[in-house]
Structures are given as structure tokens and as C-alpha cells.
Short mmCIF file of C-alpha atoms in Angstrom, two decimals:
data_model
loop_
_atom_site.label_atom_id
_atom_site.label_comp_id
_atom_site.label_asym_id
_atom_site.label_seq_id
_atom_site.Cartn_x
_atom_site.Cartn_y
_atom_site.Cartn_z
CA UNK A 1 80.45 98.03 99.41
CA UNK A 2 82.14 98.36 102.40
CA UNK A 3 84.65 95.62 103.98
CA UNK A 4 81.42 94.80 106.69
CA UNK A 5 78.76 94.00 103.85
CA UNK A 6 81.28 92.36 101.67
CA UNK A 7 82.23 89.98 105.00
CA UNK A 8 78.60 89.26 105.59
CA UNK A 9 77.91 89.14 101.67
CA UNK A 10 80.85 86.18 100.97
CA UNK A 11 79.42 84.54 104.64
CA UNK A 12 75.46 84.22 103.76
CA UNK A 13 76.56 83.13 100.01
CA UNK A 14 79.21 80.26 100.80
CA UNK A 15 78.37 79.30 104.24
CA UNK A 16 75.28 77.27 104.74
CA UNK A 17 75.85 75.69 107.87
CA UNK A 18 73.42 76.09 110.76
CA UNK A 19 74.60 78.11 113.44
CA UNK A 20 75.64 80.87 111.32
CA UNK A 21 73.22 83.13 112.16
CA UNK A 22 73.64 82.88 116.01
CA UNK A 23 77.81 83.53 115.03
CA UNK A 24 77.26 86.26 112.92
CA UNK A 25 74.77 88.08 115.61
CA UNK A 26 77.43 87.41 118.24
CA UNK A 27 80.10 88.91 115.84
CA UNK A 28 77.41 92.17 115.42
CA UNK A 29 77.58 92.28 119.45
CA UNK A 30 81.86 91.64 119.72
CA UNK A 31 83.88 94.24 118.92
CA UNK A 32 85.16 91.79 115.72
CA UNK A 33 84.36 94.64 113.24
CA UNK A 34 86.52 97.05 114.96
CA UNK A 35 89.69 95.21 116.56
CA UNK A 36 92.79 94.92 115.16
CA UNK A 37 94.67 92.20 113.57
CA UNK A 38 97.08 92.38 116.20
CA UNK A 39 99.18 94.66 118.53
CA UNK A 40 102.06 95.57 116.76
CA UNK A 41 102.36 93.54 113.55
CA UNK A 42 100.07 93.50 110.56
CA UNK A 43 96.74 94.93 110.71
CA UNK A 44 97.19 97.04 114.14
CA UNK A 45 94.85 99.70 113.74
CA UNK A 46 90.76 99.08 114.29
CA UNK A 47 89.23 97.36 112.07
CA UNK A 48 92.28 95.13 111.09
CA UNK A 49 90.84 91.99 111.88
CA UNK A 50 88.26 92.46 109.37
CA UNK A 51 90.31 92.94 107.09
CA UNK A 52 92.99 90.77 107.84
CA UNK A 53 90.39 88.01 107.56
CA UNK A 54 88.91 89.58 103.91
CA UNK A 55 92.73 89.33 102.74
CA UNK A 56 93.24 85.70 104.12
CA UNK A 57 89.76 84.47 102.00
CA UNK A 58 90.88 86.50 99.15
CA UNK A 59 94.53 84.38 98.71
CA UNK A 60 93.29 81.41 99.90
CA UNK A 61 90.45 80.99 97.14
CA UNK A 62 93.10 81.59 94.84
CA UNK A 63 95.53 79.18 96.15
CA UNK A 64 92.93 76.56 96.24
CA UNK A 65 92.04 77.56 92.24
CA UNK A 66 95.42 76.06 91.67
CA UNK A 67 94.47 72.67 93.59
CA UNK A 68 91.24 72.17 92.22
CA UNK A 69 92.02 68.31 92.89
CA UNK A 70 91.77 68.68 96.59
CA UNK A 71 88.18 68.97 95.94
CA UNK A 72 88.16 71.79 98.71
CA UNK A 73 84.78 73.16 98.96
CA UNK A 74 83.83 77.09 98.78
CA UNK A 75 81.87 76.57 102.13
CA UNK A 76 85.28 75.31 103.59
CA UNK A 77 87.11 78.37 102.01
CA UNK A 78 85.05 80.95 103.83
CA UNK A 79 84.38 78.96 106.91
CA UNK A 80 88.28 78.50 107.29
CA UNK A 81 89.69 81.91 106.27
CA UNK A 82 87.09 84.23 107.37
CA UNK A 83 87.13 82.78 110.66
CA UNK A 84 90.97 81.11 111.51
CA UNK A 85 91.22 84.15 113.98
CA UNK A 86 88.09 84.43 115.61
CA UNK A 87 90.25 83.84 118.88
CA UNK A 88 91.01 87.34 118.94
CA UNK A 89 87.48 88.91 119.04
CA UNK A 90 87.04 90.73 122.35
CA UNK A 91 90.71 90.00 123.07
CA UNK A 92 92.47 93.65 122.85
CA UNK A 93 92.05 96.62 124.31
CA UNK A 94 93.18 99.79 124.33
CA UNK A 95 96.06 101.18 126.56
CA UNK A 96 98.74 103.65 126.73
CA UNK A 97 101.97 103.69 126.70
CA UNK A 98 104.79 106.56 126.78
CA UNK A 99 107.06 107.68 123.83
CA UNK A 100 109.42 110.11 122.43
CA UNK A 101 107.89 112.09 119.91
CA UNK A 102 110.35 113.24 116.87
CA UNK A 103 111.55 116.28 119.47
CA UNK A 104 112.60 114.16 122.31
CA UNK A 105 109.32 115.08 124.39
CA UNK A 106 107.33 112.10 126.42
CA UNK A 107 104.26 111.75 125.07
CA UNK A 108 101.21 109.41 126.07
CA UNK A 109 100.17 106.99 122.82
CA UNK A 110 97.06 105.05 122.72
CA UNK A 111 97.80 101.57 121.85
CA UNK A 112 96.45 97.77 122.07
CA UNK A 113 96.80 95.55 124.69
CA UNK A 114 96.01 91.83 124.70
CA UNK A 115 93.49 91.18 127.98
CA UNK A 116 92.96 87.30 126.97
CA UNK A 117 90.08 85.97 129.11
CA UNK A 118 89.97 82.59 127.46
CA UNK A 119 94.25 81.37 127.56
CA UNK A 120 93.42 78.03 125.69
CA UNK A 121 96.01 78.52 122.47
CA UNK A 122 95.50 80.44 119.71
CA UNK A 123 93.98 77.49 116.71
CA UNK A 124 92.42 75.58 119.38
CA UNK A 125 90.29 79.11 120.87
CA UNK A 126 89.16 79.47 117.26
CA UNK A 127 87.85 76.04 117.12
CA UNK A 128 86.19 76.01 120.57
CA UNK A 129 84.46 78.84 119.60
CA UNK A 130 83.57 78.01 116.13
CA UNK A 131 82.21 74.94 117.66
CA UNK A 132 80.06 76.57 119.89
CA UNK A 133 78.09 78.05 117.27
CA UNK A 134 78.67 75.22 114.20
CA UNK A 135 78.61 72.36 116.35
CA UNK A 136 80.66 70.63 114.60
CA UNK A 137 83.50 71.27 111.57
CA UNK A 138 84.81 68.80 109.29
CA UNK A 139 88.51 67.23 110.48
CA UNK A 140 89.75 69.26 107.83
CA UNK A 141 88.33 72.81 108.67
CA UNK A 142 89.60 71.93 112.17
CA UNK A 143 93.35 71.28 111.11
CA UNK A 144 93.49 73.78 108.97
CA UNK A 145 92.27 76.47 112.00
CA UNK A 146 94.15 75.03 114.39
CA UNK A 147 97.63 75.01 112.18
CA UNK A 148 97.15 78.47 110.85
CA UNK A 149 99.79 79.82 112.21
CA UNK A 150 102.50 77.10 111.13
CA UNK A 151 105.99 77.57 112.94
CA UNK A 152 104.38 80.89 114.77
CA UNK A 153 102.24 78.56 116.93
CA UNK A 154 103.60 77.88 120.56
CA UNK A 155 103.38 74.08 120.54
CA UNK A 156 105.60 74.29 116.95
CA UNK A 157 107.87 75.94 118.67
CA UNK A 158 108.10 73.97 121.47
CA UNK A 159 109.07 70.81 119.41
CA UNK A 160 105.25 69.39 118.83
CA UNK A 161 105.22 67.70 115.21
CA UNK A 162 101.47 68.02 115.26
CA UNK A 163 101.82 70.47 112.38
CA UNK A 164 103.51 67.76 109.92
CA UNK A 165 100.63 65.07 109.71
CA UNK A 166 97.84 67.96 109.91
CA UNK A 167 99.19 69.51 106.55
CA UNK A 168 99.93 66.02 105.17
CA UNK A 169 96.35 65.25 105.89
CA UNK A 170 94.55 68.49 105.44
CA UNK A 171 95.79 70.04 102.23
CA UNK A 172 93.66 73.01 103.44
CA UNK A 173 95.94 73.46 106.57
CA UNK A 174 99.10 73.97 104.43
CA UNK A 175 97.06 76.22 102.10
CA UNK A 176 95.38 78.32 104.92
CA UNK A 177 98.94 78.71 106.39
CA UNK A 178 100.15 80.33 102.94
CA UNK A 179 96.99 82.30 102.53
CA UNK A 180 97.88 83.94 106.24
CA UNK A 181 101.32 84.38 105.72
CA UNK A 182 100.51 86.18 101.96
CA UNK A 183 98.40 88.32 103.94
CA UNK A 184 99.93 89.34 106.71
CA UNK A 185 103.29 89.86 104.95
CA UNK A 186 102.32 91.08 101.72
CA UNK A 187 99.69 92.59 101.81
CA UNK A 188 98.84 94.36 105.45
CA UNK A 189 100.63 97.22 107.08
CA UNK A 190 101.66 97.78 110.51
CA UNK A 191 101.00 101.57 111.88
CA UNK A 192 103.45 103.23 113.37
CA UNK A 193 101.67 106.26 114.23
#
């Protein structure tokens, strides 16, 4: 099975919310199956996010197993890990850039290059969009996207306690954060080449 059919697979099982369809076509039309995870860090190759998002549902159901008393539904699960970074389909492209090669000789290197159209933050574009096509999440689904990326995320760092009360309310938030962070530090790779 490949990563594609094991993504749509996990979505038409656990997901039943209406609007999927209409995401998963727009997906099919995005370059989502392709693009990387990012442009330098974990998954920066095409077809990282994919997989970045297959390793974030993988830790995260088993992080949840442990808190079964959270009562933290499968349809949550897939909804918030399979989708946490949907902000970043149709957000790179590809670019060059010059470098030494290992005998000291400029050479041109195809690389990624973030061409945001849609500069709202990263958790919040993932919710907006999500929205679009869900019309609604549950207040949990919705802290847990838009706190993904615990003291990565620009209003953290800028002194916004937001992040606090979200994973005091939302267990899920706290757990998606660790599923991300499992992922993208333990698990991914960054290419060099």
C-alpha cells in the first residue's frame, strides 16, 4: 500500500464528517501529495508532507492509547494529525540556489521556497481552511491545530500565553504537540543532497 492509499484508507475509515469528500478532491488537485514537510528541516524532499502527516497520526494514536480517559475520539485523531499542516499545501515551490560542491566548484541546487499566498499564521491557516470544507470542528480539534507547534509558533514566542489554557483545556493540543515533535525529531530526515 503506498503512503497515498494508506492516507486516504485511515481518512474514509475514521473520518465521517461531511465535507470530506470536497477536502480530499481539493487535496487530489493541490500539490499536498508531493510537497515537502518543510524547507530545510524534517521532511524536505517531495512528498514529505505526506508523510510527515502519516508519522504525526501514527504517534499520536499511540499517545492517546495511553490516555484512554480523555475519551479522545478516533475521528478526532485523524482529523487532527492528518491535517494540523494543511497550511502548507500549495505553499512551496521550487527554486535555486548556488553552492559549493565537495571540490569547491559553484553549482546551481534545486531547492524549496516558501511563496505563502495566504500570511494568516501557521495553526490558524489550518483551521480556516479545514473550516472551509468541515464547517465546523469541535473546540478541541481547533486548539489542538492551532497549538501544534507549541513554543515554535510566532505568537509563543512573542510572549502570548494562549498556548497554556489551550493544552489545559484540550488534552489533544498537548498530545498533538508531542505527536509532531516525535515526528519531526525522531523519526523524519532532513536531505542534504
Amino acid at each position: 500500500m503506498t503512503e497515498k492509499q494508506r492516507f486516504l484508507e485511515i481518512c474514509n475509515t475514521e473520518i465521517k464528517r461531511e465535507g470530506l469528500s470536497k477536502l480530499l478532491d481539493w487535496l487530489e488537485r493541490s500539490d499536498f501529495y508531493e510537497a515537502p514537510a518543510s524547507t530545510k528541516y524534517h521532511g524536505n524532499y517531495a512528498g514529505g508532507l505526506l508523510k510527515h502527516s502519516l508519522n504525526v497520526y501514527d504517534c499520536l494514536k499511540r499517545i492517546a492509547s495511553h490516555y484512554e480517559d480523555k475519551n479522545i475520539s478516533a475521528e478526532s485523531i485523524a482529523i487532527v494529525a492528518l491535517f494540523h499542516d494543511v497550511c502548507k499545501v500549495n505553499f512551496y515551490q521550487k527554486g535555486y540556489r548556488n553552492v559549493k560542491d565537495d571540490n569547491g566548484k559553484w553549482v546551481k541546487k534545486e531547492i524549496y521556497e516558501i511563496n505563502e499566498k495566504f500570511p494568516i499564521g501557521h495553526g490558524e491557516k489550518s483551521c480556516i481552511i479545514l473550516q472551509w470544507f468541515f464547517g465546523k470542528l469541535e473546540i478541541h480539534e481547533l486548539l489542538a491545530i492551532r497549538y501544534h507547534m507549541g513554543s515554535f509558533d510566532a505568537a509563543v514566542k512573542g510572549g502570548d500565553f494562549g498556548i497554556s489554557k489551550a493544552y489545559e483545556m484540550a488534552p489533544l493540543a498537548a498530545m498533538l504537540h508531542l505527536a509532531d515533535l516525535e515526528a519531526t525529531y525522531l523519526l523524519e530526515e532532513i536531505q542534504t543532497n
